[in-house]
């Protein structure tokens, strides 16, 4: 495969042509905040708005999960403008997140916690008015629990459910603040054709989909999780 | 007062279709589907035409559409709950639309929405069990000067107050009683 040469944070990098900047960076040990990127997905979802970087010659920051690498490209992952956008996106997520880490199965393996420490945002940020959901928790499946109130709408479980297993039990429904990952007619997951493959729990970056027995999910979707500790 | 309720409109209808009604809905849905080829991009036009045919999108119709277009059922539900034009509940005899556009919002549209919710015992997007009234919201109907506006059976009522809500309901009830008296059978 053809490769291109580019620079990310001053580091000279070679990446396969067509690869997105986000993956090129992650593959080279440079972390860019992200929640919704899925390496194997044919189209980036680009919904979390955390992965902004600055590219020389561009007017404004761009999302690195949608931007293909190019010969001679100079990328800055730490630029103030992109960092500001990422921080605001994170603060908006936290504004509707019921932070309760002490009682959360994802405590210490949660992407929100990692993003907060990386971007210098407090989990209990008060920048935006707090407005949380009050939806019922779904414990219908034998080995996992779904708490929609903690969902950050990253789409990873939805993608995994359909693209990898062709089931398509989970999907997005409703609009605006009410948008939620749910099932047909908001039925309990166990009544919606779920095959309990557990894959969606593995990929959930936060405490929305968790194992009942307290098991931590292993990094499921790509190397996304293992790389986040760096930087 | 802004509406701070965070529950999405629930779809567990108090209104349950009989097996015959369901079969009829399925048949009429299939009739509409015949006009389309099985492409995902037809989802919205299909749903629009099925709703034109049935007046709303019952469960059985959504399932037929999902199967025909080969899209996950939850995606059909996702589209139906995303666009305001789609209804999950059958239309009532009378339609109540509470304007929550900017002007009506400022003039207390939410107070009227609450008044209707209380009087009818249904949430927005729902229909009373006797199928007399369906309640929903709209975003500006173009007569902001009369805010707050309610659109009752397609007719805009301006400067509505909660007392007026009672008045409108009373008028409908009296009309119904009158009709019942005229045709006592
Ligand atoms: S999902 Fe993450 S941030 Fe939210 S309560 Fe759990 S550990 Fe804390
Ligand atoms: S449940 Fe988890 S994986 Fe699914 S969209 Fe929400 S945060 Fe993402
Ligand atoms: S990772 Fe790029 S927008 Fe979410
Ligand atoms: S805002 Fe209600 S009519 Fe314009």
Tab-separated table of C-alpha atoms and ligand atoms in Angstrom:
chain	number	residue	atom	x	y	z
A	1	UNK	CA	0.000	0.000	0.000
A	2	UNK	CA	1.149	3.523	-0.742
A	3	UNK	CA	2.254	5.488	2.264
A	4	UNK	CA	2.423	9.219	2.846
A	5	UNK	CA	4.705	11.181	5.138
A	6	UNK	CA	3.380	13.754	7.520
A	7	UNK	CA	4.254	15.441	10.786
A	8	UNK	CA	2.155	15.185	13.915
A	9	UNK	CA	3.218	17.229	16.920
A	10	UNK	CA	6.671	17.565	15.410
A	11	UNK	CA	7.074	13.840	14.951
A	12	UNK	CA	7.705	12.545	11.416
A	13	UNK	CA	5.209	9.801	10.617
A	14	UNK	CA	4.426	7.469	7.751
A	15	UNK	CA	0.836	6.404	7.303
A	16	UNK	CA	-1.052	4.413	4.679
A	17	UNK	CA	-2.731	6.587	2.075
A	18	UNK	CA	-6.348	7.315	2.879
A	19	UNK	CA	-5.965	6.641	6.583
A	20	UNK	CA	-7.542	9.212	8.864
A	21	UNK	CA	-5.287	11.469	10.887
A	22	UNK	CA	-6.757	10.151	14.143
A	23	UNK	CA	-5.624	6.595	13.497
A	24	UNK	CA	-2.250	7.672	12.177
A	25	UNK	CA	-1.693	9.557	15.422
A	26	UNK	CA	-2.932	6.770	17.684
A	27	UNK	CA	-0.804	4.222	15.837
A	28	UNK	CA	2.224	6.345	16.595
A	29	UNK	CA	1.563	6.801	20.266
A	30	UNK	CA	0.052	10.269	19.952
A	31	UNK	CA	-3.293	10.473	21.690
A	32	UNK	CA	-6.085	12.598	20.298
A	33	UNK	CA	-9.265	12.770	22.391
A	34	UNK	CA	-12.054	10.686	20.874
A	35	UNK	CA	-15.163	8.827	21.922
A	36	UNK	CA	-16.988	7.864	18.784
A	37	UNK	CA	-14.264	6.709	16.426
A	38	UNK	CA	-14.376	3.094	15.268
A	39	UNK	CA	-11.436	1.923	13.255
A	40	UNK	CA	-13.281	-0.659	11.219
A	41	UNK	CA	-16.280	1.490	10.409
A	42	UNK	CA	-16.521	2.415	6.750
A	43	UNK	CA	-17.729	5.934	7.528
A	44	UNK	CA	-16.652	7.927	10.577
A	45	UNK	CA	-19.586	8.773	12.813
A	46	UNK	CA	-17.972	12.072	13.808
A	47	UNK	CA	-20.520	12.781	16.495
A	48	UNK	CA	-18.500	13.413	19.631
A	49	UNK	CA	-16.590	16.482	18.362
A	50	UNK	CA	-13.638	15.741	20.632
A	51	UNK	CA	-10.995	14.847	18.079
A	52	UNK	CA	-10.246	18.321	16.719
A	53	UNK	CA	-6.696	19.050	15.561
A	54	UNK	CA	-5.123	22.003	13.835
A	55	UNK	CA	-3.566	21.509	10.426
A	56	UNK	CA	-1.142	24.007	8.954
A	57	UNK	CA	-2.707	26.012	6.149
A	58	UNK	CA	-6.255	25.415	7.342
A	59	UNK	CA	-8.512	28.176	8.543
A	60	UNK	CA	-9.934	26.327	11.499
A	61	UNK	CA	-9.595	23.113	13.462
A	62	UNK	CA	-10.789	19.904	11.766
A	63	UNK	CA	-12.024	16.599	13.153
A	64	UNK	CA	-9.131	14.165	12.844
A	65	UNK	CA	-11.426	11.143	12.512
A	66	UNK	CA	-12.713	12.441	9.176
A	67	UNK	CA	-9.515	13.975	7.809
A	68	UNK	CA	-7.372	11.742	5.601
A	69	UNK	CA	-3.602	12.029	5.886
A	70	UNK	CA	-1.822	13.863	3.098
A	71	UNK	CA	1.755	14.144	1.938
A	72	UNK	CA	3.600	16.854	3.824
A	73	UNK	CA	0.702	17.564	6.177
A	74	UNK	CA	1.639	19.261	9.446
A	75	UNK	CA	-0.710	18.434	12.305
A	76	UNK	CA	-0.843	19.938	15.777
A	77	UNK	CA	-2.957	17.969	18.246
A	78	UNK	CA	-2.393	20.401	21.105
A	79	UNK	CA	-3.377	23.690	19.456
A	80	UNK	CA	-5.353	26.057	21.671
A	81	UNK	CA	-8.270	26.394	19.284
A	82	UNK	CA	-8.788	22.651	18.821
A	83	UNK	CA	-8.302	22.014	22.527
A	84	UNK	CA	-10.899	24.615	23.361
A	85	UNK	CA	-13.438	22.965	21.081
A	86	UNK	CA	-12.707	19.554	22.578
A	87	UNK	CA	-13.000	20.898	26.095
A	88	UNK	CA	-16.357	22.488	25.352
A	89	UNK	CA	-17.644	19.289	23.756
A	90	UNK	CA	-16.609	17.382	26.864
A	91	UNK	CA	-18.193	19.936	29.182
A	92	UNK	CA	-21.431	19.695	27.236
A	93	UNK	CA	-21.394	15.921	27.621
A	94	UNK	CA	-20.775	16.270	31.337
A	95	UNK	CA	-23.602	18.776	31.668
A	96	UNK	CA	-26.052	15.930	31.043
A	97	UNK	CA	-24.056	13.191	32.714
A	98	UNK	CA	-25.008	11.903	36.155
A	99	UNK	CA	-21.483	11.797	37.558
A	100	UNK	CA	-21.326	9.236	40.345
A	101	UNK	CA	-18.003	7.532	39.800
A	102	UNK	CA	-17.723	6.037	43.271
A	103	UNK	CA	-20.736	3.834	42.559
A	104	UNK	CA	-20.061	3.241	38.880
A	105	UNK	CA	-18.812	-0.027	37.407
A	106	UNK	CA	-16.581	1.892	35.002
A	107	UNK	CA	-14.766	3.830	37.710
A	108	UNK	CA	-11.097	4.119	36.733
A	109	UNK	CA	-11.594	2.565	33.302
A	110	UNK	CA	-13.984	5.257	32.089
A	111	UNK	CA	-13.172	7.316	29.032
A	112	UNK	CA	-14.877	10.380	30.473
A	113	UNK	CA	-12.545	10.316	33.449
A	114	UNK	CA	-9.522	9.965	31.188
A	115	UNK	CA	-10.672	12.763	28.919
A	116	UNK	CA	-11.237	15.010	31.908
A	117	UNK	CA	-7.762	14.549	33.267
A	118	UNK	CA	-6.248	14.950	29.815
A	119	UNK	CA	-8.153	18.084	28.884
A	120	UNK	CA	-8.066	19.610	32.333
A	121	UNK	CA	-11.821	19.574	32.810
A	122	UNK	CA	-13.438	18.795	36.141
A	123	UNK	CA	-15.922	15.905	36.149
A	124	UNK	CA	-18.267	18.132	38.115
A	125	UNK	CA	-17.750	21.132	35.837
A	126	UNK	CA	-20.352	23.820	36.286
A	127	UNK	CA	-19.709	25.678	33.051
A	128	UNK	CA	-23.089	24.622	31.665
A	129	UNK	CA	-26.311	24.172	33.535
A	130	UNK	CA	-26.722	20.583	34.630
A	131	UNK	CA	-29.621	18.781	33.027
A	132	UNK	CA	-29.654	15.012	33.334
A	133	UNK	CA	-32.031	12.395	31.994
A	134	UNK	CA	-34.196	10.330	34.225
A	135	UNK	CA	-34.757	7.211	32.163
A	136	UNK	CA	-35.337	3.730	33.562
A	137	UNK	CA	-32.341	1.412	33.813
A	138	UNK	CA	-32.640	-1.733	31.706
A	139	UNK	CA	-31.537	-4.885	33.533
A	140	UNK	CA	-33.487	-7.265	31.332
A	141	UNK	CA	-30.459	-9.103	29.956
A	142	UNK	CA	-28.881	-11.787	32.116
A	143	UNK	CA	-25.356	-10.452	32.231
A	144	UNK	CA	-25.453	-6.741	31.607
A	145	UNK	CA	-27.194	-3.534	32.582
A	146	UNK	CA	-27.949	-0.571	30.365
A	147	UNK	CA	-28.207	2.823	31.984
A	148	UNK	CA	-29.239	5.248	29.229
A	149	UNK	CA	-28.699	8.203	31.532
A	150	UNK	CA	-24.945	7.685	31.365
A	151	UNK	CA	-24.794	7.163	27.609
A	152	UNK	CA	-22.677	9.668	25.686
A	153	UNK	CA	-24.237	8.719	22.319
A	154	UNK	CA	-20.937	7.595	20.872
A	155	UNK	CA	-22.695	5.017	18.649
A	156	UNK	CA	-20.133	2.287	19.260
A	157	UNK	CA	-22.626	-0.213	20.628
A	158	UNK	CA	-25.046	0.537	17.800
A	159	UNK	CA	-22.356	-0.020	15.218
A	160	UNK	CA	-21.109	-3.186	16.885
A	161	UNK	CA	-24.580	-4.633	17.214
A	162	UNK	CA	-25.321	-4.350	13.513
A	163	UNK	CA	-22.080	-4.228	11.571
A	164	UNK	CA	-20.281	-6.991	13.342
A	165	UNK	CA	-23.166	-9.262	14.130
A	166	UNK	CA	-25.848	-8.124	11.744
A	167	UNK	CA	-28.422	-7.984	14.517
A	168	UNK	CA	-29.388	-4.344	14.790
A	169	UNK	CA	-31.216	-4.478	18.094
A	170	UNK	CA	-29.819	-1.169	19.268
A	171	UNK	CA	-30.270	2.127	17.483
A	172	UNK	CA	-30.870	5.809	18.000
A	173	UNK	CA	-34.339	7.214	18.508
A	174	UNK	CA	-36.058	10.427	19.591
A	175	UNK	CA	-34.640	13.857	19.022
A	176	UNK	CA	-32.649	16.639	20.585
A	177	UNK	CA	-32.062	16.249	24.299
A	178	UNK	CA	-34.260	13.143	24.256
A	179	UNK	CA	-32.053	11.339	21.748
A	180	UNK	CA	-31.199	7.969	23.170
A	181	UNK	CA	-29.729	4.610	22.286
A	182	UNK	CA	-32.676	2.295	22.514
A	183	UNK	CA	-34.601	-0.555	20.900
A	184	UNK	CA	-37.702	-0.758	18.721
A	185	UNK	CA	-40.467	0.956	20.714
A	186	UNK	CA	-38.089	1.435	23.662
A	187	UNK	CA	-38.655	-2.158	24.764
A	188	UNK	CA	-36.269	-3.855	27.198
A	189	UNK	CA	-33.213	-5.118	25.327
A	190	UNK	CA	-33.901	-8.758	26.220
A	191	UNK	CA	-37.281	-8.531	24.476
A	192	UNK	CA	-35.832	-7.049	21.317
A	193	UNK	CA	-33.920	-9.937	19.830
A	194	UNK	CA	-30.655	-9.394	21.701
A	195	UNK	CA	-28.375	-12.406	21.404
A	196	UNK	CA	-26.386	-11.530	24.501
A	197	UNK	CA	-23.131	-11.542	22.575
A	198	UNK	CA	-21.814	-8.960	25.051
A	199	UNK	CA	-19.981	-7.086	22.315
A	200	UNK	CA	-21.758	-3.822	22.996
A	201	UNK	CA	-20.655	-3.878	26.629
A	202	UNK	CA	-17.089	-4.381	25.554
A	203	UNK	CA	-17.083	-1.250	23.428
A	204	UNK	CA	-18.966	1.151	25.670
A	205	UNK	CA	-16.519	3.853	26.768
A	206	UNK	CA	-18.529	4.858	29.853
A	207	UNK	CA	-20.719	3.307	32.518
A	208	UNK	CA	-23.806	3.036	30.310
A	209	UNK	CA	-23.388	-0.621	29.339
A	210	UNK	CA	-21.768	-2.628	32.108
A	211	UNK	CA	-21.478	-6.268	33.145
A	212	UNK	CA	-23.578	-7.265	36.101
A	213	UNK	CA	-20.762	-9.265	37.662
A	214	UNK	CA	-18.491	-6.228	37.777
A	215	UNK	CA	-16.191	-7.528	35.067
A	216	UNK	CA	-14.495	-4.692	33.205
A	217	UNK	CA	-14.930	-4.729	29.477
A	218	UNK	CA	-11.812	-5.562	27.528
A	219	UNK	CA	-10.907	-2.983	24.913
A	220	UNK	CA	-13.270	-3.939	22.166
A	221	UNK	CA	-13.436	-1.448	19.353
A	222	UNK	CA	-9.983	-0.948	18.049
A	223	UNK	CA	-7.060	0.013	20.233
A	224	UNK	CA	-8.885	3.137	21.213
A	225	UNK	CA	-8.907	2.387	24.881
A	226	UNK	CA	-5.423	1.003	25.427
A	227	UNK	CA	-3.875	4.056	23.854
A	228	UNK	CA	-5.716	6.587	25.941
A	229	UNK	CA	-3.474	6.169	28.954
A	230	UNK	CA	-0.542	7.705	27.133
A	231	UNK	CA	0.066	11.434	26.796
B	1	UNK	CA	-41.688	27.904	32.809
B	2	UNK	CA	-39.643	25.821	30.412
B	3	UNK	CA	-40.658	22.204	30.122
B	4	UNK	CA	-37.909	20.399	31.968
B	5	UNK	CA	-39.397	16.936	31.683
B	6	UNK	CA	-36.768	14.719	30.196
B	7	UNK	CA	-38.792	11.631	29.426
B	8	UNK	CA	-39.101	10.955	25.724
B	9	UNK	CA	-42.700	10.486	24.666
B	10	UNK	CA	-43.503	6.915	25.533
B	11	UNK	CA	-45.008	4.666	22.961
B	12	UNK	CA	-46.741	2.102	25.148
B	13	UNK	CA	-50.124	2.938	23.770
B	14	UNK	CA	-53.105	2.684	26.015
B	15	UNK	CA	-54.835	2.236	22.697
B	16	UNK	CA	-54.497	-1.345	21.542
B	17	UNK	CA	-55.485	-2.418	18.071
B	18	UNK	CA	-57.562	-5.569	17.702
B	19	UNK	CA	-56.063	-8.392	15.608
B	20	UNK	CA	-58.471	-7.463	12.806
B	21	UNK	CA	-57.386	-3.827	12.884
B	22	UNK	CA	-53.764	-4.925	12.878
B	23	UNK	CA	-54.283	-7.188	9.886
B	24	UNK	CA	-56.059	-4.383	8.071
B	25	UNK	CA	-53.196	-1.981	8.843
B	26	UNK	CA	-50.682	-4.512	7.574
B	27	UNK	CA	-52.614	-5.040	4.367
B	28	UNK	CA	-52.893	-1.333	3.682
B	29	UNK	CA	-49.197	-0.848	4.491
B	30	UNK	CA	-48.235	-3.546	2.003
B	31	UNK	CA	-50.382	-1.850	-0.593
B	32	UNK	CA	-48.330	1.328	-0.163
B	33	UNK	CA	-45.049	-0.581	-0.121
B	34	UNK	CA	-45.752	-2.100	-3.534
B	35	UNK	CA	-45.172	1.312	-5.085
B	36	UNK	CA	-41.573	1.457	-3.828
B	37	UNK	CA	-38.478	-0.556	-4.409
B	38	UNK	CA	-36.629	-1.968	-1.476
B	39	UNK	CA	-34.115	0.802	-0.974
B	40	UNK	CA	-33.271	2.264	2.382
B	41	UNK	CA	-33.501	5.791	1.035
B	42	UNK	CA	-37.216	5.235	0.492
B	43	UNK	CA	-37.793	5.033	4.216
B	44	UNK	CA	-39.095	8.567	4.742
B	45	UNK	CA	-41.369	8.715	1.664
B	46	UNK	CA	-42.705	5.259	2.515
B	47	UNK	CA	-43.500	6.312	6.063
B	48	UNK	CA	-45.163	9.481	4.808
B	49	UNK	CA	-47.424	7.554	2.473
B	50	UNK	CA	-48.233	4.884	5.030
B	51	UNK	CA	-49.189	7.631	7.440
B	52	UNK	CA	-51.351	9.260	4.756
B	53	UNK	CA	-53.082	5.912	4.381
B	54	UNK	CA	-53.524	5.019	8.068
B	55	UNK	CA	-53.467	8.411	9.734
B	56	UNK	CA	-50.552	7.295	11.921
B	57	UNK	CA	-47.816	4.665	12.121
B	58	UNK	CA	-48.869	1.758	14.291
B	59	UNK	CA	-46.405	-0.877	15.408
B	60	UNK	CA	-47.511	-3.399	12.794
B	61	UNK	CA	-46.979	-0.868	9.995
B	62	UNK	CA	-43.453	-0.014	11.170
B	63	UNK	CA	-42.607	-3.724	11.280
B	64	UNK	CA	-43.881	-4.255	7.728
B	65	UNK	CA	-41.812	-1.309	6.502
B	66	UNK	CA	-38.662	-2.559	8.272
B	67	UNK	CA	-38.998	-5.971	6.745
B	68	UNK	CA	-39.707	-4.671	3.271
B	69	UNK	CA	-36.820	-2.197	3.191
B	70	UNK	CA	-34.505	-4.529	5.091
B	71	UNK	CA	-33.613	-1.961	7.719
B	72	UNK	CA	-33.431	-2.718	11.445
B	73	UNK	CA	-36.776	-2.190	13.147
B	74	UNK	CA	-35.190	0.233	15.578
B	75	UNK	CA	-34.117	2.448	12.659
B	76	UNK	CA	-37.697	2.777	11.474
B	77	UNK	CA	-38.667	3.675	15.024
B	78	UNK	CA	-35.740	6.106	15.153
B	79	UNK	CA	-36.914	7.966	12.064
B	80	UNK	CA	-40.544	7.992	13.200
B	81	UNK	CA	-39.589	9.457	16.580
B	82	UNK	CA	-37.145	11.940	15.030
B	83	UNK	CA	-39.489	13.780	12.702
B	84	UNK	CA	-42.380	15.682	14.164
B	85	UNK	CA	-44.566	14.891	11.179
B	86	UNK	CA	-44.834	11.224	12.138
B	87	UNK	CA	-47.388	10.020	14.627
B	88	UNK	CA	-47.233	6.879	16.727
B	89	UNK	CA	-50.751	7.328	17.976
B	90	UNK	CA	-53.978	7.331	15.965
B	91	UNK	CA	-55.391	10.799	15.398
B	92	UNK	CA	-58.251	11.775	17.683
B	93	UNK	CA	-61.503	13.275	16.484
B	94	UNK	CA	-60.217	16.687	17.531
B	95	UNK	CA	-56.635	17.816	17.166
B	96	UNK	CA	-55.091	20.120	19.747
B	97	UNK	CA	-51.828	21.804	18.773
B	98	UNK	CA	-50.079	23.953	21.324
B	99	UNK	CA	-47.679	26.439	19.798
B	100	UNK	CA	-44.305	26.550	21.514
B	101	UNK	CA	-42.609	28.851	19.029
B	102	UNK	CA	-40.508	31.654	20.427
B	103	UNK	CA	-43.316	34.162	20.918
B	104	UNK	CA	-45.757	31.620	22.346
B	105	UNK	CA	-43.033	30.213	24.539
B	106	UNK	CA	-42.467	33.673	26.014
B	107	UNK	CA	-46.190	34.159	26.483
B	108	UNK	CA	-46.605	30.952	28.467
B	109	UNK	CA	-47.255	28.277	25.849
B	110	UNK	CA	-45.980	25.671	28.297
B	111	UNK	CA	-48.625	26.602	30.833
B	112	UNK	CA	-51.249	25.806	28.224
B	113	UNK	CA	-49.530	22.575	27.303
B	114	UNK	CA	-49.641	21.596	30.966
B	115	UNK	CA	-53.291	22.574	31.165
B	116	UNK	CA	-54.147	20.349	28.197
B	117	UNK	CA	-52.040	17.509	29.563
B	118	UNK	CA	-53.882	17.670	32.864
B	119	UNK	CA	-57.343	17.958	31.358
B	120	UNK	CA	-56.855	15.204	28.801
B	121	UNK	CA	-54.584	12.947	30.823
B	122	UNK	CA	-52.218	12.429	27.906
B	123	UNK	CA	-48.754	13.643	27.031
B	124	UNK	CA	-47.785	15.450	23.875
B	125	UNK	CA	-47.899	13.159	20.867
B	126	UNK	CA	-50.614	11.058	22.459
B	127	UNK	CA	-54.312	10.458	21.948
B	128	UNK	CA	-56.953	10.016	24.634
B	129	UNK	CA	-58.138	6.438	25.051
B	130	UNK	CA	-61.582	7.320	23.685
B	131	UNK	CA	-59.847	8.700	20.583
B	132	UNK	CA	-61.607	12.029	21.012
B	133	UNK	CA	-58.521	14.266	21.291
B	134	UNK	CA	-54.912	14.144	20.226
B	135	UNK	CA	-52.422	16.555	21.727
B	136	UNK	CA	-49.186	17.794	20.226
B	137	UNK	CA	-46.977	20.835	19.998
B	138	UNK	CA	-46.008	22.965	17.023
B	139	UNK	CA	-43.255	25.530	16.550
B	140	UNK	CA	-44.768	28.817	15.389
B	141	UNK	CA	-47.846	28.858	13.224
B	142	UNK	CA	-47.234	32.357	11.904
B	143	UNK	CA	-49.512	34.475	14.053
B	144	UNK	CA	-47.192	35.381	16.891
B	145	UNK	CA	-49.032	38.643	17.532
B	146	UNK	CA	-51.843	36.525	19.016
B	147	UNK	CA	-49.516	34.546	21.263
B	148	UNK	CA	-50.009	32.222	23.015
B	149	UNK	CA	-51.636	30.338	20.178
B	150	UNK	CA	-53.376	26.967	20.183
B	151	UNK	CA	-54.505	25.388	16.929
B	152	UNK	CA	-57.760	23.558	17.509
B	153	UNK	CA	-58.924	21.394	14.608
B	154	UNK	CA	-56.736	23.417	12.236
B	155	UNK	CA	-58.188	26.722	13.470
B	156	UNK	CA	-55.807	29.093	15.268
B	157	UNK	CA	-57.032	30.416	18.621
B	158	UNK	CA	-55.145	33.411	19.964
B	159	UNK	CA	-54.421	34.645	23.495
B	160	UNK	CA	-55.447	31.346	24.990
B	161	UNK	CA	-55.576	31.020	28.759
B	162	UNK	CA	-56.041	27.905	30.869
B	163	UNK	CA	-59.655	28.966	31.405
B	164	UNK	CA	-60.113	29.044	27.667
B	165	UNK	CA	-58.808	25.467	27.544
B	166	UNK	CA	-61.700	24.451	29.775
B	167	UNK	CA	-64.060	26.447	27.592
B	168	UNK	CA	-62.904	24.735	24.410
B	169	UNK	CA	-63.291	21.313	26.002
B	170	UNK	CA	-66.725	22.164	27.319
B	171	UNK	CA	-67.845	23.299	23.876
B	172	UNK	CA	-66.685	19.999	22.360
B	173	UNK	CA	-68.466	18.015	25.047
B	174	UNK	CA	-71.691	19.911	24.587
B	175	UNK	CA	-71.490	19.468	20.863
B	176	UNK	CA	-71.047	15.751	21.341
B	177	UNK	CA	-73.982	15.510	23.728
B	178	UNK	CA	-76.157	17.453	21.347
B	179	UNK	CA	-75.300	15.087	18.524
B	180	UNK	CA	-75.982	12.082	20.734
B	181	UNK	CA	-79.421	13.495	21.544
B	182	UNK	CA	-80.216	14.097	17.919
B	183	UNK	CA	-79.415	10.521	17.048
B	184	UNK	CA	-80.423	8.514	20.091
B	185	UNK	CA	-79.261	5.057	19.074
C	1	LIG	S1	-19.592	6.698	33.411
C	1	LIG	FE1	-17.542	7.431	33.957
C	1	LIG	S2	-17.837	9.576	34.538
C	1	LIG	FE2	-19.852	8.603	34.549
C	1	LIG	S3	-20.151	7.942	36.687
C	1	LIG	FE3	-19.262	6.206	35.556
C	1	LIG	S4	-17.058	6.387	35.880
C	1	LIG	FE4	-17.957	8.365	36.411
C	2	LIG	S1	-24.392	2.901	25.437
C	2	LIG	FE1	-22.175	3.217	25.563
C	2	LIG	S2	-21.395	2.460	23.582
C	2	LIG	FE2	-23.591	2.796	23.336
C	2	LIG	S3	-23.754	4.865	22.497
C	2	LIG	FE3	-23.993	5.011	24.728
C	2	LIG	S4	-21.931	5.448	25.484
C	2	LIG	FE4	-21.701	4.683	23.388
C	3	LIG	S1	-13.765	10.871	17.186
C	3	LIG	FE1	-13.937	12.417	15.708
C	3	LIG	S2	-15.865	13.283	16.183
C	3	LIG	FE2	-15.754	11.624	17.598
C	4	LIG	S1	-44.615	31.505	18.126
C	4	LIG	FE1	-46.622	30.756	18.258
C	4	LIG	S2	-47.476	31.583	16.460
C	4	LIG	FE2	-45.419	32.232	16.273
